[in-house]
Tab-separated table of C-alpha atoms and ligand atoms in Angstrom:
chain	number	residue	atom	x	y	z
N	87	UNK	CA	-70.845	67.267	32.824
N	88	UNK	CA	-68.283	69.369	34.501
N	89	UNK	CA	-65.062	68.856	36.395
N	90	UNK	CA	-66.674	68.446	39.812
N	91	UNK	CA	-69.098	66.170	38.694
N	92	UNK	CA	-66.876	62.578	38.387
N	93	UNK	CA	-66.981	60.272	41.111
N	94	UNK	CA	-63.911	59.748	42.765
N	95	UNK	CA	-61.825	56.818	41.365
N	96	UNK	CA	-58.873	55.670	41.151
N	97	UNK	CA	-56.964	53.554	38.740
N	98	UNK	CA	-53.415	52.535	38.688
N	99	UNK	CA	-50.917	50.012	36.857
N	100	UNK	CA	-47.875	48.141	37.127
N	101	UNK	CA	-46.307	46.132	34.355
N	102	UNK	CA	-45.242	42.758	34.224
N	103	UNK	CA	-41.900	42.678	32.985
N	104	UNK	CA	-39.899	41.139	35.670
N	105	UNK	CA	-40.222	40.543	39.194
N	106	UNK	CA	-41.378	43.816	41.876
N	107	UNK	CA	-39.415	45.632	43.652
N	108	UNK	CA	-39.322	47.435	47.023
N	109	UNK	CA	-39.612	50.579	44.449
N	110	UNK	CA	-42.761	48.697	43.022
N	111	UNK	CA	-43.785	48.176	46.763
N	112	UNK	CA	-42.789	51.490	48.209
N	113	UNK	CA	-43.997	53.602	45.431
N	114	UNK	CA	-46.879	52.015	44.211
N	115	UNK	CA	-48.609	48.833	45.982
N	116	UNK	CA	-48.316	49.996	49.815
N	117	UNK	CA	-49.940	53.642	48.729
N	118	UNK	CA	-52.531	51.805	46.718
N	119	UNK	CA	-53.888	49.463	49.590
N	120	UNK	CA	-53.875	53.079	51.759
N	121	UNK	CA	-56.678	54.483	49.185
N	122	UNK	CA	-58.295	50.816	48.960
N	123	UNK	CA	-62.123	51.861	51.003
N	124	UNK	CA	-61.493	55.633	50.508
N	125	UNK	CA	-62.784	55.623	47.480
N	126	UNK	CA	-63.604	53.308	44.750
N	127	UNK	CA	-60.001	51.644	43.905
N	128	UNK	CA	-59.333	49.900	40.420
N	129	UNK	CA	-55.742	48.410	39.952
N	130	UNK	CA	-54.432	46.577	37.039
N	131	UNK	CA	-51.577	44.019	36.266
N	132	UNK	CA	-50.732	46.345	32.785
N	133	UNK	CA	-49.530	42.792	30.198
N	134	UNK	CA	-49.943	44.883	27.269
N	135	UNK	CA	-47.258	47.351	28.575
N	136	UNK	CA	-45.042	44.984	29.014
N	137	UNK	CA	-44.898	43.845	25.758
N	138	UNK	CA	-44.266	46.998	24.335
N	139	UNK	CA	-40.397	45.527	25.183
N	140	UNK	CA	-40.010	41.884	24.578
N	141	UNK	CA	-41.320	39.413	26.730
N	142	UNK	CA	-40.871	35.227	26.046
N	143	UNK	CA	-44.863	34.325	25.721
N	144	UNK	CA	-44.183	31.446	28.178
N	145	UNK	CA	-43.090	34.104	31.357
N	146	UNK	CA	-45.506	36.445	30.661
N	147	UNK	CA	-48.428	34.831	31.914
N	148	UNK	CA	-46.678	34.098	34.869
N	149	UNK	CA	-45.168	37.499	35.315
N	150	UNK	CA	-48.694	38.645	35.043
N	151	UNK	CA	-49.681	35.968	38.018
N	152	UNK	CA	-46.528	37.489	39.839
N	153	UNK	CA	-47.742	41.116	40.023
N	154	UNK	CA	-51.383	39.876	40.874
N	155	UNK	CA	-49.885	37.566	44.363
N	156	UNK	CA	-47.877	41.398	45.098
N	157	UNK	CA	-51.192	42.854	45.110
N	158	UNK	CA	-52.933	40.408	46.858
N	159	UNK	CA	-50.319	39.822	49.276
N	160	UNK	CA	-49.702	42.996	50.359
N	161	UNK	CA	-53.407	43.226	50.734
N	162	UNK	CA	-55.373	44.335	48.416
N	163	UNK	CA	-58.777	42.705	48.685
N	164	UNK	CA	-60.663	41.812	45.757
N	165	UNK	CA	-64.184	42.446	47.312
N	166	UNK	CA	-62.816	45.970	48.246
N	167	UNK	CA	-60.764	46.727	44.554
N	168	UNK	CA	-61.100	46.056	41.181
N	169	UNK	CA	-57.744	43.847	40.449
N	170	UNK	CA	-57.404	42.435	37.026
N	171	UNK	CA	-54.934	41.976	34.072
N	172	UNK	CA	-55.228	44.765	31.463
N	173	UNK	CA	-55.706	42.375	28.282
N	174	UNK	CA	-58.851	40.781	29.789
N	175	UNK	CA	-60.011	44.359	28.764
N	176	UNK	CA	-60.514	45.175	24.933
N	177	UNK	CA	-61.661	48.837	26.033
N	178	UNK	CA	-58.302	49.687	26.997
N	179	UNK	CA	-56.815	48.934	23.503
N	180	UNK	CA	-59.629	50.854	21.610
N	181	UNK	CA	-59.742	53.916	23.545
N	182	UNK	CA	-56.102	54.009	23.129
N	183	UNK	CA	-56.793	54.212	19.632
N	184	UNK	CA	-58.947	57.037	19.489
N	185	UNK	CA	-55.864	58.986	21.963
N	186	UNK	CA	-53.407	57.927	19.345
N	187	UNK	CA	-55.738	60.098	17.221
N	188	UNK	CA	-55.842	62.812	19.798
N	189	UNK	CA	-52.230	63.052	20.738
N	190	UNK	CA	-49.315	65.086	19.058
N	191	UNK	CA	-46.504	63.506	17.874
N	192	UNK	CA	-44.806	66.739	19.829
N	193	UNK	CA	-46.153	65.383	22.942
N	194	UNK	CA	-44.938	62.278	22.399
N	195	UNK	CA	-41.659	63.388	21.509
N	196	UNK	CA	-41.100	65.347	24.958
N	197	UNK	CA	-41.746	62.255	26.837
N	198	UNK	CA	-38.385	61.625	29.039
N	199	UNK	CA	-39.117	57.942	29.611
N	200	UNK	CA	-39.225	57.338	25.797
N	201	UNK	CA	-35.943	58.964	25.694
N	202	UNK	CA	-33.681	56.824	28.407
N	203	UNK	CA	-35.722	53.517	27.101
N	204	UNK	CA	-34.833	54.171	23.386
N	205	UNK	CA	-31.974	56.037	24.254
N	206	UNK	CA	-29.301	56.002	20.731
N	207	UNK	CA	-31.433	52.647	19.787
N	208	UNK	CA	-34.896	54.886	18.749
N	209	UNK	CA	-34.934	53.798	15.269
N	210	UNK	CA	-34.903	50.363	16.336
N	211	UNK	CA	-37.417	50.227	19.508
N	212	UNK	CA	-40.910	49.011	18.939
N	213	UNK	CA	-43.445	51.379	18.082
N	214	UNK	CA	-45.620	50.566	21.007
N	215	UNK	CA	-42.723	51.498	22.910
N	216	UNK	CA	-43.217	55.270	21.204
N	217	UNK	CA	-47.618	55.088	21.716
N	218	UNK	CA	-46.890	54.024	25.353
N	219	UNK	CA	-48.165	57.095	26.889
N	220	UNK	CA	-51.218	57.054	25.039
N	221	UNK	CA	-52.311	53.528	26.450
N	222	UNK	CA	-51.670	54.318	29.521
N	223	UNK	CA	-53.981	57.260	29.425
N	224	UNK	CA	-56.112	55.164	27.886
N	225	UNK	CA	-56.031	52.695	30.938
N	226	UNK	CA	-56.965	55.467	32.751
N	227	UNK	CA	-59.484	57.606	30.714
N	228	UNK	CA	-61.931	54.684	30.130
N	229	UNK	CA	-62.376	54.282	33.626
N	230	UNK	CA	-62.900	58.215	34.113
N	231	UNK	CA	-60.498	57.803	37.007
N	232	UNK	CA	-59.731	61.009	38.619
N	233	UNK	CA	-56.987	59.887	40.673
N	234	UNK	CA	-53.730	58.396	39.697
N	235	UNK	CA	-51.077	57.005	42.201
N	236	UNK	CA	-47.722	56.285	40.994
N	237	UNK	CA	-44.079	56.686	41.526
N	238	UNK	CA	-41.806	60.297	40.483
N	239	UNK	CA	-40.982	58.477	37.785
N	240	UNK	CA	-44.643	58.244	36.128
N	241	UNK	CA	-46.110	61.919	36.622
N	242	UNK	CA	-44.953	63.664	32.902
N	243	UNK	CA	-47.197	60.100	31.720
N	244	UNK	CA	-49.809	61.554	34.094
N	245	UNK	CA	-49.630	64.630	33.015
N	246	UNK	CA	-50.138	63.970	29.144
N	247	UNK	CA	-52.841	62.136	30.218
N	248	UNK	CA	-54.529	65.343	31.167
N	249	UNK	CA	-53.563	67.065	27.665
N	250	UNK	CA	-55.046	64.321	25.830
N	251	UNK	CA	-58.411	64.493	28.187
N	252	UNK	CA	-58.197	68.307	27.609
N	253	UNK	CA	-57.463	68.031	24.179
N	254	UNK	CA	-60.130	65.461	23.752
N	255	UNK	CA	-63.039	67.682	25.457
N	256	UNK	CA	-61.862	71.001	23.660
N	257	UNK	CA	-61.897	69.220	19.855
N	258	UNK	CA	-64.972	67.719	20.880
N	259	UNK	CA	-66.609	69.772	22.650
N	260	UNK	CA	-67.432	68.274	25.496
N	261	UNK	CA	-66.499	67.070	29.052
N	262	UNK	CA	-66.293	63.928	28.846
N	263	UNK	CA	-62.607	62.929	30.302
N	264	UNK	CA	-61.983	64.563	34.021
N	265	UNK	CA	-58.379	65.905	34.406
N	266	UNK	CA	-56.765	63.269	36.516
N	267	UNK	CA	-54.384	64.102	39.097
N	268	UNK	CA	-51.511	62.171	39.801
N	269	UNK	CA	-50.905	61.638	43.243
N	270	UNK	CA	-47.522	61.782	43.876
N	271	UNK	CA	-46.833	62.046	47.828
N	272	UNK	CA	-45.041	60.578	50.982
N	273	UNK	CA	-40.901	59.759	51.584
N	274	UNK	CA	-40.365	56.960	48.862
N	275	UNK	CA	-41.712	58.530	45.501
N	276	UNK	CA	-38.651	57.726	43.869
N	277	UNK	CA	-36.760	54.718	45.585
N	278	UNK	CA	-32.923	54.266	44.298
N	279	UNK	CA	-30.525	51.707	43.189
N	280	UNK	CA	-28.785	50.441	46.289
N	281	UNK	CA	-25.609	50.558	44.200
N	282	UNK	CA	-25.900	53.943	42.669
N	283	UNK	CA	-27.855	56.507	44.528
N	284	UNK	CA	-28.379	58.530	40.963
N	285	UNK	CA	-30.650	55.960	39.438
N	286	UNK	CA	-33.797	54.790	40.274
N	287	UNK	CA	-34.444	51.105	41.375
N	288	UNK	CA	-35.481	49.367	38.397
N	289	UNK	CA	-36.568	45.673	37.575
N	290	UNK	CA	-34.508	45.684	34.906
N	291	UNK	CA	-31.121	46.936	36.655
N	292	UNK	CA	-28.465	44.756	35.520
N	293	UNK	CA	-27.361	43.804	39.076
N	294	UNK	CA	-29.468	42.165	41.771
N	295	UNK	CA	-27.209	43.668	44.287
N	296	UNK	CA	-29.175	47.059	43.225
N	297	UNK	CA	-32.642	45.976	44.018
N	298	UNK	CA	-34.718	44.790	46.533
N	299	UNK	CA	-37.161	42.179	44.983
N	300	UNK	CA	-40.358	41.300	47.136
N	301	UNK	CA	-39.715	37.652	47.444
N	302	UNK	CA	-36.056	37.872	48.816
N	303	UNK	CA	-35.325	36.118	51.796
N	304	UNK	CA	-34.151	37.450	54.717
N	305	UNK	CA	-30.597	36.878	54.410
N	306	UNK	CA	-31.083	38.110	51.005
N	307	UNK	CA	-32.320	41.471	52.022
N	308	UNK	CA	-29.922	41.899	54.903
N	309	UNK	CA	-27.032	41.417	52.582
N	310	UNK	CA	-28.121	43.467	50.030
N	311	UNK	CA	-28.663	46.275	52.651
N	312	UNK	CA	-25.264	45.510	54.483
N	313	UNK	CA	-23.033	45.901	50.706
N	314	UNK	CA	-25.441	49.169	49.765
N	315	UNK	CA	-23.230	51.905	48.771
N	316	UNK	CA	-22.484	54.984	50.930
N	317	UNK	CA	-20.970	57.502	51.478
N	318	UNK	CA	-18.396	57.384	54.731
N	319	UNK	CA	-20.081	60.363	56.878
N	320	UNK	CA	-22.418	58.889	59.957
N	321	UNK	CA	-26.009	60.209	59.426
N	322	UNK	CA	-26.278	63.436	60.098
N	323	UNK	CA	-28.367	65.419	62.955
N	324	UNK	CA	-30.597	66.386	60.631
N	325	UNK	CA	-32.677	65.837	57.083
N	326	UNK	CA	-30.892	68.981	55.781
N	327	UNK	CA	-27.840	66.849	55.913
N	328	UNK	CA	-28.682	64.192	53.462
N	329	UNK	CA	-28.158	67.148	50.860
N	330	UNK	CA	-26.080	66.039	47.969
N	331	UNK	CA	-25.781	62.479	49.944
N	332	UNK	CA	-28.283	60.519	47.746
N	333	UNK	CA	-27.226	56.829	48.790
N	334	UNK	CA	-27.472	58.179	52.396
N	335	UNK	CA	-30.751	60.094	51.452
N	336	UNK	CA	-31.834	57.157	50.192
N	337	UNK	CA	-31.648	54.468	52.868
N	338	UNK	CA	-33.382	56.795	55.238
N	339	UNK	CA	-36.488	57.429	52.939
N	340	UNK	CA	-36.333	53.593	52.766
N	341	UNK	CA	-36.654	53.520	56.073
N	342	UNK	CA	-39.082	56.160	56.668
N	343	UNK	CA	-41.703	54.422	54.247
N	344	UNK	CA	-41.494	50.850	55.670
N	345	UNK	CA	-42.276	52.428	58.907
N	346	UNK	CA	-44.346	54.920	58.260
N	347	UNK	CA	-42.614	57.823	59.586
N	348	UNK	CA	-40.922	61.044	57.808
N	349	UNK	CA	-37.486	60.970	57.242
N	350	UNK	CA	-37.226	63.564	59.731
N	351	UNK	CA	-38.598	61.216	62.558
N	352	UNK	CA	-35.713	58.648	60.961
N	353	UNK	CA	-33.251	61.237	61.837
N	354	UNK	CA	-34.395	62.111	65.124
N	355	UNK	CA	-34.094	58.285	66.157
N	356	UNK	CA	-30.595	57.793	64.877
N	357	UNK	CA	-28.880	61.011	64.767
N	358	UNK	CA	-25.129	61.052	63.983
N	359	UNK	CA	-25.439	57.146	63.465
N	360	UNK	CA	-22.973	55.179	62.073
N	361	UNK	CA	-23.773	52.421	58.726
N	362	UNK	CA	-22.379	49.901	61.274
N	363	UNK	CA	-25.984	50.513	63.209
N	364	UNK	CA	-28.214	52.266	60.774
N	365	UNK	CA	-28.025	48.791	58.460
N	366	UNK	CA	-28.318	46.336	60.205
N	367	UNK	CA	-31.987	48.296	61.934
N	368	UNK	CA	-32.911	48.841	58.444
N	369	UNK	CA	-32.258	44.916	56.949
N	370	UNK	CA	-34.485	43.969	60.258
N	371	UNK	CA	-37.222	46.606	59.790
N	372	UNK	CA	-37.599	45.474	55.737
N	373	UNK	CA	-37.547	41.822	57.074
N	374	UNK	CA	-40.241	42.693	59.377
N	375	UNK	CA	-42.288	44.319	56.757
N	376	UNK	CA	-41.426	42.366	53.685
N	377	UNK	CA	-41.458	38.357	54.899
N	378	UNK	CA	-44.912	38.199	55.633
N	379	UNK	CA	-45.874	39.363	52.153
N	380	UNK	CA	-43.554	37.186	49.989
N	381	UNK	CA	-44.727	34.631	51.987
N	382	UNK	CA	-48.101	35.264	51.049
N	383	UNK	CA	-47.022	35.812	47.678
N	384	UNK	CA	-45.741	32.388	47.406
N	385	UNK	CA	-48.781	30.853	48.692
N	386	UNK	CA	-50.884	32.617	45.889
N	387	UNK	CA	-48.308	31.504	43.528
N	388	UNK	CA	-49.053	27.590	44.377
N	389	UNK	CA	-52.465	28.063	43.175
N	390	UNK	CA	-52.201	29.935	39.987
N	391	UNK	CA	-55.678	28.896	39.129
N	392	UNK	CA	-57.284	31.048	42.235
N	393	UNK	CA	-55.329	33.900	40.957
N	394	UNK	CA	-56.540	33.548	37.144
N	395	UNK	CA	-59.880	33.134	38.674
N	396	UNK	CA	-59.651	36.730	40.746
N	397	UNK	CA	-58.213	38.287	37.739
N	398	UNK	CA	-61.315	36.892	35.738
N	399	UNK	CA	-63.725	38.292	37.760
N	400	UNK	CA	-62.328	41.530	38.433
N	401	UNK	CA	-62.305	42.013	34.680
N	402	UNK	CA	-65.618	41.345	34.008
N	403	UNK	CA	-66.224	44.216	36.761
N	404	UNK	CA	-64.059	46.201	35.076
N	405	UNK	CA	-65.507	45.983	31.575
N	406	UNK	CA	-68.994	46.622	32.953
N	407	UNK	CA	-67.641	50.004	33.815
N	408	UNK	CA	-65.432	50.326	30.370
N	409	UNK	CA	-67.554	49.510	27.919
N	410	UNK	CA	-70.096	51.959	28.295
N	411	UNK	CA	-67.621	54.666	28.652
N	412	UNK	CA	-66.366	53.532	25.404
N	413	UNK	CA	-70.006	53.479	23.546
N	414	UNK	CA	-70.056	57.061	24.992
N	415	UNK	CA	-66.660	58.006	23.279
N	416	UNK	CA	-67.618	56.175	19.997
N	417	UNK	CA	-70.434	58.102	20.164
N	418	UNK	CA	-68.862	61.561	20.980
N	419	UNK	CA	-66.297	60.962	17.811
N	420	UNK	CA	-69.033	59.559	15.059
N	421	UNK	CA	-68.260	56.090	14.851
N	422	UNK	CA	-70.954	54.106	13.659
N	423	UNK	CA	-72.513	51.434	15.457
N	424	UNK	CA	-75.586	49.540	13.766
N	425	UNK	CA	-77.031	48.830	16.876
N	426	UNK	CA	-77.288	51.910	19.228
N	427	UNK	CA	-78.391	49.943	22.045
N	428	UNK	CA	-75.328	47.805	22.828
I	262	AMP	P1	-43.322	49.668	36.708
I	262	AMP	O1	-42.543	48.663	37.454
I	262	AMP	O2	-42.448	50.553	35.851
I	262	AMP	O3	-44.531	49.150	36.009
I	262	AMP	O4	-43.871	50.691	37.812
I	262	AMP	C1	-45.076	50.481	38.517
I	262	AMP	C2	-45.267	51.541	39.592
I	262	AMP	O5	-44.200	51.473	40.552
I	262	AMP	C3	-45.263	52.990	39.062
I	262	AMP	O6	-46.225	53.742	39.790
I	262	AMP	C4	-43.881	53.452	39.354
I	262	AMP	O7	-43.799	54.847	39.492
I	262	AMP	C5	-43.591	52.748	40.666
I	262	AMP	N1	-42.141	52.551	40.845
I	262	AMP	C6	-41.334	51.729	40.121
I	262	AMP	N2	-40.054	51.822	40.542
I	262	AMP	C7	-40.062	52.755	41.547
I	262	AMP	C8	-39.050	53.310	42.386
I	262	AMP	N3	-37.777	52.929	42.276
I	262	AMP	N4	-39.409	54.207	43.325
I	262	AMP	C9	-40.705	54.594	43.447
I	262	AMP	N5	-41.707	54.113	42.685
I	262	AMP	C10	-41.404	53.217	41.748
I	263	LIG	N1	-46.499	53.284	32.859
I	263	LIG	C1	-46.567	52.777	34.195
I	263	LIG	C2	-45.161	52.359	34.653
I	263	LIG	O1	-44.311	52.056	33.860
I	263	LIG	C3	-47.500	51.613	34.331
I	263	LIG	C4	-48.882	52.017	33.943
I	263	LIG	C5	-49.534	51.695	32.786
I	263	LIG	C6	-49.770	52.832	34.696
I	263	LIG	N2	-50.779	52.222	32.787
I	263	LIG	C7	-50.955	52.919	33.924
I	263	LIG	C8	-49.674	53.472	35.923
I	263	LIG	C9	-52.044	53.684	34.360
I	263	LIG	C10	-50.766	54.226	36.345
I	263	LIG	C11	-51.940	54.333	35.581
I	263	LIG	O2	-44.898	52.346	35.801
């Protein structure tokens, strides 16, 4: 098998670890309903991530539920993608086994996330936490996905994912794993904190004033939006000007991505606006975009049993692509199995 010779797929992930964001949104769920019917689309609620930090037993399940109305709701169709929770999987886990095996501890040690997660507490994080990226390739190697999409923040995970395939086929000889490429693209690859245009929007942040969560109301969002910091310059005349301004830079690619327009076109609507104007269009445009799918959202989330049920069957899907991918890789690495034909 050779490079050219996987079908195109593609596989992505978001954890369960609190509620989404408009970065989640933004970054990840809007660009993965775009490639839903392009090609064939897998997507994944990622629950053993999310333990990796600690999660009360009692919210996870209904984190997990969370992420799957988000997908859903923002329209991802289950006859069109594969959606399901990652632990409904047991391929996942193995195969990250075998990468743990594969992987440097060099690699590992180069990974930035790691670094600002851990930061001066590494001795004391979880050790999941630390074999992270190697799950996460896994998520993606056992599907042989060849396309990734995710946020800025994800593509040094992506691209270790591609050492370990690489290191994987050279040791073994083969060519088993493609070389997935992340795909990284469009105005809102890396959304920030509406408090702090330096960071990134997180669902962790400490204040909700910093984040856009996809079930805020409407007054919610417009509130948040009004009190986001700035700087005290009108937008400029044009996208050269949001240089060094990252609050201001910030809002616009906001803006740009809800409407699906470059940040350019943004400018070229509202040149030399003033916050006073630029806000209150961008509170109503996120309204616009955002209400009908927390709405949605909350309807899935009255009937958590039709959302367990999707999840269900997506993962039997799933596993009837995994598992034979992992027989192959069991195979490639000489692990013995006393009965070659399952
Ligand atoms: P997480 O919430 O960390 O599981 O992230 C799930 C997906 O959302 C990944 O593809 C991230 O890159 C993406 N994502 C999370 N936060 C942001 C953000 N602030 N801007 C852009 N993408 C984001
Ligand atoms: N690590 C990703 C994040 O924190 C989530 C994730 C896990 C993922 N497995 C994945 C994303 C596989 C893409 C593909 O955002």
């Amino acid at each position: 098998m050779n490079q050219t010779s996987f079908t195109p797929r593609v596989f992505s992930g978001i954890k369960p670890s609190g509620g989404l964001t408009l970065g989640n949104y933004l970054g990840a769920i809007k660009r993965f309903v775009g490639m839903q019917g392009q090609m064939e689309t897998i997507y994944c609620v990622v629950d053993m991530h999310a333990i990796t930090v600690w999660q009360d037993p009692k919210e996870l399940a209904n984190m997990t539920r969370e992420v799957a109305a988000g997908y859903l709701a923002a329209g991802l169709d289950p006859s069109q993608s594969i959606l399901f929770n990652q632990s409904q999987v047991a391929a996942h886990a193995e195969l990250a086994w075998i990468f743990n095996c594969v992987a440097r501890v060099g690699w590992m040690n180069r990974m930035t996330q790691f670094k600002d997660k851990a930061g001066s507490n590494a001795e004391k994080v979880s050790l999941g936490l630390y074999a992270y990226p190697a799950l996460m390739a896994a998520d993606i190697l056992i599907y042989q996905a060849t396309h990734v999409p995710v946020g800025e923040d994800q593509k040094q995970h992506v691209e270790l994912t591609r050492d370990i395939a690489a290191k994987f086929n050279h040791d073994f000889k083969t060519d088993f794993f493609p070389l997935t490429e992340p795909v990284i693209e469009g105005p809102a690859m890396r959304i920030m904190n509406l408090r702090d245009g330096t960071k990134k929007m997180s669902k962790s942040g400490e204040s909700d004033m910093e984040r856009i969560n996809m079930t805020d109301d409407a007054d919610k969002i417009a509130k948040k939006f009004k009190k986001a910091k700035t700087d005290p310059e009108p937008l400029p005349e044009t996208v050269e000007g949001l240089k060094d301004r990252p609050e201001a830079r910030n809002l616009v690619e906001i803006y740009a991505a809800l409407n699906d327009m470059t940040p350019e076109a943004v400018i070229a609507e509202y040149p030399g606006a003033g916050w006073g104007t630029f806000k209150p269009a961008l509170a109503d445009l996120a309204v616009a975009k955002l209400a009908p799918i927390s709405e949605e959202m909350a309807r899935f989330m009255a009937d958590p049993a039709e959302i367990d049920r999707i999840l269900g069957e997506g993962a039997e899907k799933a596993r009837a692509i995994a598992n034979p991918i992992l027989r192959d890789t069991y195979d490639i690495v000489g692990l013995l199995r006393s009965d070659a034909t399952r």
